[in-house]
Tab-separated table of C-alpha atoms in Angstrom:
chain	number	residue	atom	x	y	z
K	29	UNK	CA	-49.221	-23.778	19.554
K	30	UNK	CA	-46.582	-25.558	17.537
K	31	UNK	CA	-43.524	-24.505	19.375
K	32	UNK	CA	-41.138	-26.245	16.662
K	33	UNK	CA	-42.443	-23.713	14.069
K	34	UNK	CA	-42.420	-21.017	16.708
K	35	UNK	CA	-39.305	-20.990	17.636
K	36	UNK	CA	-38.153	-21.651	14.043
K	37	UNK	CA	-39.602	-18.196	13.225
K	38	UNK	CA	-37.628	-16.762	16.291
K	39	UNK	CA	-33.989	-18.409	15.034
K	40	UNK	CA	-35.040	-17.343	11.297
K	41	UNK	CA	-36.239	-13.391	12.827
K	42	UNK	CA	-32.927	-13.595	14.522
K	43	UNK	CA	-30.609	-14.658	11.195
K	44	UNK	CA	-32.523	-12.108	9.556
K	45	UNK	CA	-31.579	-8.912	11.731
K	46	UNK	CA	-28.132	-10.581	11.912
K	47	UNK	CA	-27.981	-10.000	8.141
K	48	UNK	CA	-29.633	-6.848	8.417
K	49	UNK	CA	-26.964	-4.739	10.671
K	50	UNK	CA	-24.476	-7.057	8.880
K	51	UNK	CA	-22.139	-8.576	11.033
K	52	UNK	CA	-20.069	-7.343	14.057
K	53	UNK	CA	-16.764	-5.812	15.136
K	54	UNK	CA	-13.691	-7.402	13.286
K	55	UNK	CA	-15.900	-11.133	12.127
K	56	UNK	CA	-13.712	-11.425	9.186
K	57	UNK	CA	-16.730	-13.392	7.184
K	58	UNK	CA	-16.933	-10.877	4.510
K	59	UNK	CA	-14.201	-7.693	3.012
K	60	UNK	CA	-16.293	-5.167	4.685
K	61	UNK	CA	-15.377	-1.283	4.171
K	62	UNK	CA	-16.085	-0.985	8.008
K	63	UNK	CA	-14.438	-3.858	9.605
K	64	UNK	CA	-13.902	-2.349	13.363
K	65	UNK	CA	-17.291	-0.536	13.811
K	66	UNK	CA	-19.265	-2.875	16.684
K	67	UNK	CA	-22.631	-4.120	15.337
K	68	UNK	CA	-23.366	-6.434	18.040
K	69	UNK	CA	-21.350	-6.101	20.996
K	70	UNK	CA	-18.900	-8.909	20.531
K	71	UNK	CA	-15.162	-8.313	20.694
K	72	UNK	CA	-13.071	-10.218	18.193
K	73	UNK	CA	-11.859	-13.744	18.398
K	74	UNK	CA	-9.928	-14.573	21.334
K	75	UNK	CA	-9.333	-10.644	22.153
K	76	UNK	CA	-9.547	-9.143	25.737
K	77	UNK	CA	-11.189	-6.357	24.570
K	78	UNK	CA	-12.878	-4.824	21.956
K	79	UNK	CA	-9.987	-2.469	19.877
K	80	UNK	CA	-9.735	-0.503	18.039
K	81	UNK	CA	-13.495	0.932	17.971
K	82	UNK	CA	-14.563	2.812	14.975
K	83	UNK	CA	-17.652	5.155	15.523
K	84	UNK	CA	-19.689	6.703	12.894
K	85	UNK	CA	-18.530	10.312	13.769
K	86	UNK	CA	-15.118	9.049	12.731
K	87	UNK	CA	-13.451	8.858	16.644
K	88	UNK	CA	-11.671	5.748	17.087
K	89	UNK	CA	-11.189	4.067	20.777
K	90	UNK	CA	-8.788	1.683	21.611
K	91	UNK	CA	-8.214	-0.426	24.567
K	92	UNK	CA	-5.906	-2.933	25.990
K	93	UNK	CA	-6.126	-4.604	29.021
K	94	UNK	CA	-2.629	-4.027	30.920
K	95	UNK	CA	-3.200	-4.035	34.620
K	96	UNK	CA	0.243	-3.977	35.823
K	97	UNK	CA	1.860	-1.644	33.322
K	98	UNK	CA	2.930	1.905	34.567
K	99	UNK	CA	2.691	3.709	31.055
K	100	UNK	CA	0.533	3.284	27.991
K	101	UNK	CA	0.723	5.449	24.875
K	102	UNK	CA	-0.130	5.831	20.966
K	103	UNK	CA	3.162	5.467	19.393
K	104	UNK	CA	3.505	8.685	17.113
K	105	UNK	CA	3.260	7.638	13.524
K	106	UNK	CA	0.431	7.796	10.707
K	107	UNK	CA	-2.279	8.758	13.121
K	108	UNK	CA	-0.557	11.750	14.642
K	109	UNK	CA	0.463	13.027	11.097
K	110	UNK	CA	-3.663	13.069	10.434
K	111	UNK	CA	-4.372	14.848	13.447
K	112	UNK	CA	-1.473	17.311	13.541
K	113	UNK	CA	0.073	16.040	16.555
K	114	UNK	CA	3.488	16.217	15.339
K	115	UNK	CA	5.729	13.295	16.723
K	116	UNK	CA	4.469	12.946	20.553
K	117	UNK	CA	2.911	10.086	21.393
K	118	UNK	CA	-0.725	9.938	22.977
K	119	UNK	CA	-1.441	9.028	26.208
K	120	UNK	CA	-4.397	5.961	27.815
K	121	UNK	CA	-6.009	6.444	30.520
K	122	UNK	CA	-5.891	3.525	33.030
K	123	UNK	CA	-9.449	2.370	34.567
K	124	UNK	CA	-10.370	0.208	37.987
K	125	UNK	CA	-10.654	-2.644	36.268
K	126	UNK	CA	-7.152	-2.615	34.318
K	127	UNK	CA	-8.289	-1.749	30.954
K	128	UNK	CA	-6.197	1.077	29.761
K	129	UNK	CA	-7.950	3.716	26.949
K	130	UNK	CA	-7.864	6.309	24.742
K	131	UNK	CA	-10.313	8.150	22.522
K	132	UNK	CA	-9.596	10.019	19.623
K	133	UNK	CA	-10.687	11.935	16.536
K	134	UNK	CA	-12.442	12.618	14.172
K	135	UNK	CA	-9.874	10.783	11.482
K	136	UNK	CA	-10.166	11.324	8.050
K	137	UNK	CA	-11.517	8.008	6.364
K	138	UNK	CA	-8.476	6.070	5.441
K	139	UNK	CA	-6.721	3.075	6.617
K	140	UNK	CA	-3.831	3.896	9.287
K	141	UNK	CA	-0.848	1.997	10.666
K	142	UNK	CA	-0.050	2.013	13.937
K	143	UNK	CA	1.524	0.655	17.518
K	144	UNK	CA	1.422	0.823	21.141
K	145	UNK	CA	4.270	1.409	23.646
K	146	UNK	CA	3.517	-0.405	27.062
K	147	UNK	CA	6.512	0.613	29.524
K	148	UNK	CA	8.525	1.205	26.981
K	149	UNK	CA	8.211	-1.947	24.480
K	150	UNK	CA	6.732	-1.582	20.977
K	151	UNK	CA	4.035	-3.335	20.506
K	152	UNK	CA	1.163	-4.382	18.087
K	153	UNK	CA	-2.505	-4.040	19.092
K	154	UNK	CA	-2.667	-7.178	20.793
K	155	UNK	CA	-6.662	-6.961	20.138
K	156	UNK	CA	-6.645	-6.108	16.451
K	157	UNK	CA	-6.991	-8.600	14.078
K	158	UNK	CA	-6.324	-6.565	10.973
K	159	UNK	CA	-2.204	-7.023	11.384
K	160	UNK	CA	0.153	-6.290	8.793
K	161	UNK	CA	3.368	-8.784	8.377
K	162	UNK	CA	6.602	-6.709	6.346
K	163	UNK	CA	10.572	-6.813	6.356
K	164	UNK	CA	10.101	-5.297	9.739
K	165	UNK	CA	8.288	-5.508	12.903
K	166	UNK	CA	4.417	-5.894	12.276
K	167	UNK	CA	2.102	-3.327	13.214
K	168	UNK	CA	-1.799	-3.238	13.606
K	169	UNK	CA	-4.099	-1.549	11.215
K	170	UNK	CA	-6.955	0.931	12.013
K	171	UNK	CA	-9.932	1.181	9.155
K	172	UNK	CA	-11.885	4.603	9.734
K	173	UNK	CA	-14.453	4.184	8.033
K	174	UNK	CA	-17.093	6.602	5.830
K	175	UNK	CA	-20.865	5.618	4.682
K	176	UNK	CA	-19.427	3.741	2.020
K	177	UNK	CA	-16.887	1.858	0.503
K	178	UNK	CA	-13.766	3.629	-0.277
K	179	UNK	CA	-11.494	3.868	-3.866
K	180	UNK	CA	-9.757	1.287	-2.327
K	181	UNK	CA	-12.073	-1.068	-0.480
K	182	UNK	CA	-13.198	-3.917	-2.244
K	183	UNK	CA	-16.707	-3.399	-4.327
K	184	UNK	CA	-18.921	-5.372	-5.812
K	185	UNK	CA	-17.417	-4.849	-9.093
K	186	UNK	CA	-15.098	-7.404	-11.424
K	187	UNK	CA	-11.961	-8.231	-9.526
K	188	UNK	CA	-8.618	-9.251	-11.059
K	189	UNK	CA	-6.473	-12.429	-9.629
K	190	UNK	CA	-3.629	-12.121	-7.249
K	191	UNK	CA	-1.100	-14.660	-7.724
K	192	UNK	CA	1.540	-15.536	-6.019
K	193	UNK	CA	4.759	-17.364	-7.973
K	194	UNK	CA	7.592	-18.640	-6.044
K	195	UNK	CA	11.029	-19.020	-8.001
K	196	UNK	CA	14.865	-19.841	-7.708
K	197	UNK	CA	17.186	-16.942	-7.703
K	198	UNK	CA	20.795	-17.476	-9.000
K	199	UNK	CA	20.957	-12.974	-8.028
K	200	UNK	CA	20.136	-14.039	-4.114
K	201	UNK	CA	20.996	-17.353	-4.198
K	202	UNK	CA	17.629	-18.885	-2.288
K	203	UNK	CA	13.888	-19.259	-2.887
K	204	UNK	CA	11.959	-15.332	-3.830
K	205	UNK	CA	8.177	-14.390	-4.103
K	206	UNK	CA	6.134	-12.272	-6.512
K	207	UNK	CA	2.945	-11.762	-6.792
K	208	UNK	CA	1.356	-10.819	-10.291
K	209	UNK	CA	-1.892	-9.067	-10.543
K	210	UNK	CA	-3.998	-9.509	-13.616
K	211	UNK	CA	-7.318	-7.439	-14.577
K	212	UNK	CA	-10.926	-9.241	-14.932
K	213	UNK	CA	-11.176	-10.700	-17.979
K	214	UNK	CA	-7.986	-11.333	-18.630
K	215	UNK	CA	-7.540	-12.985	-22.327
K	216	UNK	CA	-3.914	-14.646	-23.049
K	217	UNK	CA	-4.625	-13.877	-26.354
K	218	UNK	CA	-4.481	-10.172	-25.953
K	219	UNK	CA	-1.229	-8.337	-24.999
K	220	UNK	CA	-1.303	-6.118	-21.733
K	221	UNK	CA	0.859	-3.765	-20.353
K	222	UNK	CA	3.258	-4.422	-17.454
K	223	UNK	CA	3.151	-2.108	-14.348
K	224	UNK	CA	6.295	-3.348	-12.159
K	225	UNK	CA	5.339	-2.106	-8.666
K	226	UNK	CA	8.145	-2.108	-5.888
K	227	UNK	CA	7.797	-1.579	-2.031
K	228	UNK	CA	9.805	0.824	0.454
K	229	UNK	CA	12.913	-0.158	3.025
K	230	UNK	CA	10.154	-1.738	5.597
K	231	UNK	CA	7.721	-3.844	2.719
K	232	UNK	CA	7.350	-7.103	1.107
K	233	UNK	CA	5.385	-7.665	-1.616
K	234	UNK	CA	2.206	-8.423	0.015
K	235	UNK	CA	2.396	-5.370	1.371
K	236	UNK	CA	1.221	-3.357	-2.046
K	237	UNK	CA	-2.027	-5.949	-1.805
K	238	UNK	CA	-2.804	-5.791	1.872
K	239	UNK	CA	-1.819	-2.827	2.546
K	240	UNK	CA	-1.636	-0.404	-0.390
K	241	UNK	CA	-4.797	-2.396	-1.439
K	242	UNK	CA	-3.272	-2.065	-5.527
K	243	UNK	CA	-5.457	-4.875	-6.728
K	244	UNK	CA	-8.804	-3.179	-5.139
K	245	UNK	CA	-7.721	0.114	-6.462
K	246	UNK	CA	-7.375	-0.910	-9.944
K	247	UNK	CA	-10.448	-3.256	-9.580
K	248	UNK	CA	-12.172	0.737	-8.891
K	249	UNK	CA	-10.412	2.525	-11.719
K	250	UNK	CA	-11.140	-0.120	-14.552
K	251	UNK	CA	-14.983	-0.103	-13.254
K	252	UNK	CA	-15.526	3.218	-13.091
K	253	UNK	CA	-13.545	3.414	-17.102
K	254	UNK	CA	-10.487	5.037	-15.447
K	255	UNK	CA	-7.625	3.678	-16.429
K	256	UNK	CA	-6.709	0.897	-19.338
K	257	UNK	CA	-6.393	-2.580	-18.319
K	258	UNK	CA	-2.528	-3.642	-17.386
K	259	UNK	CA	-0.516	-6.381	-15.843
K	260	UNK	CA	0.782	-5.548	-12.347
K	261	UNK	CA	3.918	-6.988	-11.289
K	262	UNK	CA	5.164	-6.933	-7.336
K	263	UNK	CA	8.340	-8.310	-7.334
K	264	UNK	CA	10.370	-8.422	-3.496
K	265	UNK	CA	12.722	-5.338	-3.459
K	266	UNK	CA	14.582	-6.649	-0.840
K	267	UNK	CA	18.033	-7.744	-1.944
K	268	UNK	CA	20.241	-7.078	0.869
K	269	UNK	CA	19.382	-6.695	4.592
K	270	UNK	CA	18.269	-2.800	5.275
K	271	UNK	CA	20.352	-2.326	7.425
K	272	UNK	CA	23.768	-3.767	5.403
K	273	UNK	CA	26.571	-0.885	6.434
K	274	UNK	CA	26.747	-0.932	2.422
K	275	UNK	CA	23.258	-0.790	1.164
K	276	UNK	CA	23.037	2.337	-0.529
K	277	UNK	CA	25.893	0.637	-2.560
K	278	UNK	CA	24.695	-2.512	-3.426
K	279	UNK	CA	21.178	-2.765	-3.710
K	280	UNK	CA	20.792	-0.749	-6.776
K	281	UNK	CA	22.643	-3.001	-8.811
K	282	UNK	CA	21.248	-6.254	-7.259
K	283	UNK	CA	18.097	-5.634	-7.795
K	284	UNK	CA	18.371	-4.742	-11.454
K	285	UNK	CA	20.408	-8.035	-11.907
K	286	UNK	CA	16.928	-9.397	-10.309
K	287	UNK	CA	14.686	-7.507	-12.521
K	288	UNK	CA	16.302	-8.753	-15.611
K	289	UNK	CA	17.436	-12.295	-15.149
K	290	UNK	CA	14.235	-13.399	-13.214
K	291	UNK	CA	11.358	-10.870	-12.504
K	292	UNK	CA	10.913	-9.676	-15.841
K	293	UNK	CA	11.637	-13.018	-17.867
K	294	UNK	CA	9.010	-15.069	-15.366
K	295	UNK	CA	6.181	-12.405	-15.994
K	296	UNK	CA	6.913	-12.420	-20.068
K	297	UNK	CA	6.832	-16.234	-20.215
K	298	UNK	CA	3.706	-16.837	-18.016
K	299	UNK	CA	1.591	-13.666	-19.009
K	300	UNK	CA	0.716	-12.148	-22.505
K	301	UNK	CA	2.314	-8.972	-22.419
K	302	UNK	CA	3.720	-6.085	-24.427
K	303	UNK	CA	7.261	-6.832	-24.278
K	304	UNK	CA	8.367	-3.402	-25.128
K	305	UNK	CA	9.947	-0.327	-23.069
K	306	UNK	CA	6.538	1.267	-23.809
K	307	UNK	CA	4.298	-1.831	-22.241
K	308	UNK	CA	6.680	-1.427	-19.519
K	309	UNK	CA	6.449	0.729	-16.028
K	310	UNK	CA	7.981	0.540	-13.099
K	311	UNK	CA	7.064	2.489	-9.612
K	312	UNK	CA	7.922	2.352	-6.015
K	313	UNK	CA	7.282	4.025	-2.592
K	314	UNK	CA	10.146	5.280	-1.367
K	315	UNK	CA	13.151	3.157	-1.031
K	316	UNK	CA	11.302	1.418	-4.044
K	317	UNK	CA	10.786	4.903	-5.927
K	318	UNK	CA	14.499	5.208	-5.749
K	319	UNK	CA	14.999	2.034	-6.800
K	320	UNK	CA	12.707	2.708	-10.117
K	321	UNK	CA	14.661	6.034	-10.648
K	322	UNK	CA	18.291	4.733	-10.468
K	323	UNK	CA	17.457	1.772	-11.930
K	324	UNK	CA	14.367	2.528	-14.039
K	325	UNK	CA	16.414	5.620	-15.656
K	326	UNK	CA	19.339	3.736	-16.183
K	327	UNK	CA	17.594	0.883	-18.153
K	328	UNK	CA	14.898	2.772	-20.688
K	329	UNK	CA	15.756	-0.269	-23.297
K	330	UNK	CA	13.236	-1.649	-20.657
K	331	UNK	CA	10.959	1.019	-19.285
K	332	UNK	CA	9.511	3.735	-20.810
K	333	UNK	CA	6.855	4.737	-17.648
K	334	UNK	CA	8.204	5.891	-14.119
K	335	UNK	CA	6.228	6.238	-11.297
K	336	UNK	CA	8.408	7.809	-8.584
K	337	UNK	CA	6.429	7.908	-4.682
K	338	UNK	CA	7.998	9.910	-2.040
K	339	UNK	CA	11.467	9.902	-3.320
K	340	UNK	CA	13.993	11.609	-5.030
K	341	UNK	CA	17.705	12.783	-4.694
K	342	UNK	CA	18.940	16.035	-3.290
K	343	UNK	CA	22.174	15.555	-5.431
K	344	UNK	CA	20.091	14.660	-8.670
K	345	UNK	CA	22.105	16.426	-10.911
K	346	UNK	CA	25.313	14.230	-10.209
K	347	UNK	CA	23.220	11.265	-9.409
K	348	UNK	CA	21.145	11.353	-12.561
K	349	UNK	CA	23.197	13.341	-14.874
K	350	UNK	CA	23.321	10.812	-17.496
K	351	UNK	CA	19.180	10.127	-17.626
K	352	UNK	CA	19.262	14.453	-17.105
K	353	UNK	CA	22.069	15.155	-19.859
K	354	UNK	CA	20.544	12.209	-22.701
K	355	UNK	CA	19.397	14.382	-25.834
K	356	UNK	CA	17.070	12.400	-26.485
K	357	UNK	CA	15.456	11.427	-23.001
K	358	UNK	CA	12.078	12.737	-23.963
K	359	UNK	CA	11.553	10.448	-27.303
K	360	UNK	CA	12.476	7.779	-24.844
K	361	UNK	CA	10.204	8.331	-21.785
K	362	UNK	CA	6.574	8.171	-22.413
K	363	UNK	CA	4.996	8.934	-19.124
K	364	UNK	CA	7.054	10.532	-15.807
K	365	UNK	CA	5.255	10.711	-12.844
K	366	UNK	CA	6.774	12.667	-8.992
K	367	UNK	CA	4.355	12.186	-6.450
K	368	UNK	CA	4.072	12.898	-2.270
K	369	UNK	CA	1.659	13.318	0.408
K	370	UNK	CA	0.479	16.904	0.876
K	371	UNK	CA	2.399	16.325	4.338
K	372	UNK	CA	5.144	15.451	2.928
K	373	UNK	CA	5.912	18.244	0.744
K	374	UNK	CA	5.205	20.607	4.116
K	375	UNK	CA	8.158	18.278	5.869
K	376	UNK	CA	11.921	17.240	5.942
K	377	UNK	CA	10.985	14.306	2.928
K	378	UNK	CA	10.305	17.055	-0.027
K	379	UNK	CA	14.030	18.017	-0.195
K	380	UNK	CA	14.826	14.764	-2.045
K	381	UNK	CA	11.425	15.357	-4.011
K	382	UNK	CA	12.431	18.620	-4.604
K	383	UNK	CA	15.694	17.953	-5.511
K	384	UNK	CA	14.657	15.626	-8.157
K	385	UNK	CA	11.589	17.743	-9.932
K	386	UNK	CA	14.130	20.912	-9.654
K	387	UNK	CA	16.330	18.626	-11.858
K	388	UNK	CA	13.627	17.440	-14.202
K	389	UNK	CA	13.189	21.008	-14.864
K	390	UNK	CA	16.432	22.522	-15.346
K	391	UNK	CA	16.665	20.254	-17.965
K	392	UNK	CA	13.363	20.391	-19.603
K	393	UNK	CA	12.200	16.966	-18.977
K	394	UNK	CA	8.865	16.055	-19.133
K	395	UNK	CA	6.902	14.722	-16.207
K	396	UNK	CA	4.337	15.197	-13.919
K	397	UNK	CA	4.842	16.429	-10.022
K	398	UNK	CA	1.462	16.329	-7.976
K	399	UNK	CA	1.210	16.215	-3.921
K	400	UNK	CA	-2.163	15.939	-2.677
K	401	UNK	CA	-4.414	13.661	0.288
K	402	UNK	CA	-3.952	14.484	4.076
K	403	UNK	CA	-1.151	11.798	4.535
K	404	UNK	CA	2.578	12.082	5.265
K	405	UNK	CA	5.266	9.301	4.611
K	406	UNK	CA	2.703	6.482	5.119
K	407	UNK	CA	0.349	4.105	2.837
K	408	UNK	CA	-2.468	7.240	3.043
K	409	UNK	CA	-0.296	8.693	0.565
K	410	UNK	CA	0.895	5.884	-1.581
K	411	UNK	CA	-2.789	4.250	-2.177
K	412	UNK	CA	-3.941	8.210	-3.330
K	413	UNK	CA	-1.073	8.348	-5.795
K	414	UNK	CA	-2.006	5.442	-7.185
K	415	UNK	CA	-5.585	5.943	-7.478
K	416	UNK	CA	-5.964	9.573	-8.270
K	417	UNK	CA	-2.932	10.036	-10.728
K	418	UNK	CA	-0.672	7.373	-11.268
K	419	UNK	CA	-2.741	4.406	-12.900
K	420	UNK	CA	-5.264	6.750	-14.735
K	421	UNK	CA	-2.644	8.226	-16.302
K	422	UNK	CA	-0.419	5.546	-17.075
K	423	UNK	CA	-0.014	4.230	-21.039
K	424	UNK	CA	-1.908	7.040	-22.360
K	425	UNK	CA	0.816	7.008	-25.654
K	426	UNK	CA	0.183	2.890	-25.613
K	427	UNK	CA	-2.011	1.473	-28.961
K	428	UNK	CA	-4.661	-0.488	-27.889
């Protein structure tokens, strides 16, 4: 027997079913739409443990090895709002061998953000290697997967380029990020549309890529024939620190001043756009959606498109009145969009919605209001928006 071919045939046998289940919990090698289901009964790099766990009936375990702590619970947050748990958190179960866990489910497929509390201290998954990093805290990521990719998993369709420019700032005085997305195919000879996409009090810009997945998303929509091809724009909507006693104040008009001496000026001179109020949206989850509505309705000699994501004003009618009381606002505005989680309409967040559509219509303003997925105030909700009404429906009055 030639035992160099033989065991040859073995290795290749053995690369072969590797390839066949495709590869294991949390590898990293490839985007997969199922990152945290275990294939082959490794735990991720440098872990303790395998967490979290993602079975095919949709129940989730996760584990962390903690064998002197006293308490060990799901913080309350994304997850809870999916089961209907309301705001407790979930408790582990502690085992002999110091491993503390906690099975749950079925989720709806979706991507959820989430934490642990050990005795008290906030914590990331420490065994999770699908982390975000914001303007806060980071927190760990669970992917529940379905029997496919998702609208906003990546496909094997044309993707767009992410880039990531790095400027001076006379507004902030330091060094700012933004990261432009343009479609597949993009020709510098053609002029696109700009979609200026802004985060909430706790992102940074990455955030919209990583974790409201924008560039997959539209990758989907302009492969499926969805939506037209556009330009989009993430600029970092953080001006002032959050928690500035006089934020409310100030970062409304700092962040314009940003907009128009930088953001929009480096995205003109390095793309081919439509440098028009009609080429030009802008759209936000909350603290960003109320930074496109005071700004964005205060500047229509720059946008013409609003996309406004769980937010609003419960004193709209003062706040707005000038966009509300313009005779002509509806020659101006080509395309207004209100959106929240089905959640959030049911919850204490729809009042500033609600405020703001009740508004729109007392004054006969045009727009579109639509709440719909099974999220609350969490990226559930902002990556539907964007997929199922927002970007479809965006530049629909634009000439090719």
């Amino acid at each position: 027997m030639n035992f160099k071919n033989f065991y040859l045939q073995i290795f290749t046998s053995a690369l072969l079913l590797t390839a066949a289940l495709g590869f294991g919990q949390q590898a990293n090698v490839n985007l997969d739409y199922n990152p945290q289901k275990d294939k082959e009964g490794l735990i991720p790099f440098s872990a303790a443990v395998n967490s979290p766990e993602v079975h095919d009936d949709r129940t989730v375990t996760f584990r962390v090895k903690a064998p002197d702590a006293q308490n060990v619970v799901l913080n309350p947050g994304a997850i809870n709002t999916a089961l209907g748990k309301g705001r407790e958190p979930i408790p582990f179960t502690k085992g002999d061998d110091g491993v503390w866990s906690l099975t749950i489910g079925p989720l709806p497929v979706d991507m959820y953000s989430y934490h642990f509390r050990i005795d008290g201290a906030q914590i990331a998954d420490p065994n999770n290697t699908q982390a975000a990093f914001t303007a806060m805290p980071p927190y760990s990521t669970l992917v529940v997967h379905g029997d496919e990719p998702s609208y906003y998993d990546a496909k094997n369709v044309p993707h767009g380029n992410v880039t990531r420019h790095v400027y001076h700032s006379d507004v902030t005085k330091g060094e700012r990020e933004l990261y432009v997305y343009t479609p597949p195919g993009y020709d510098s000879s053609k002029e696109y549309p700009v979609l200026y996409l802004v985060g909430g009090s706790g992102e940074l810009p990455s955030n919209w890529i990583y974790d409201g997945r924008a560039n997959f998303i539209m990758d989907n929509l302009l492969a499926e024939g969805k939506a037209k091809p556009m330009i989009i724009a993430i600029p970092n909507n953080q001006v002032i620190h959050r928690n500035h006693p006089e934020h409310a104040e100030l970062t409304f008009d700092i962040f314009e001043k940003e907009l128009r001496n930088h953001v929009i000026p480096i995205v003109d001179k390095n793309y081919s756009t439509v440098e028009s109020p009609q080429g030009r949206a802008i759209s936000g989850l909350s603290m960003g959606g109320r930074h496109s509505m005071f700004i964005g309705f205060r500047s229509l000699d720059l946008f013409a498109n609003f996309g406004i994501l769980s937010a609003g004003d419960t004193d709209a009618e003062n706040s707005l009145a000038a966009f509300l009381n313009d005779p002509k606002v509806n020659d101006k505005v080509d395309y207004l969009f209100v959106g929240q989680g089905t959640k959030e309409a049911e919850g204490f967040f729809n009042a500033r919605v609600k405020g703001l559509v009740d508004a729109l219509n007392n004054h006969n303003i045009e727009h579109e209001y639509y709440d719909g997925g099974n999220g609350g105030h969490d990226w559930s909700t902002w990556r539907h928006l964007l997929y199922y009404r927002f970007l479809p429906n965006l530049w629909e009055d634009l000439n090719d």
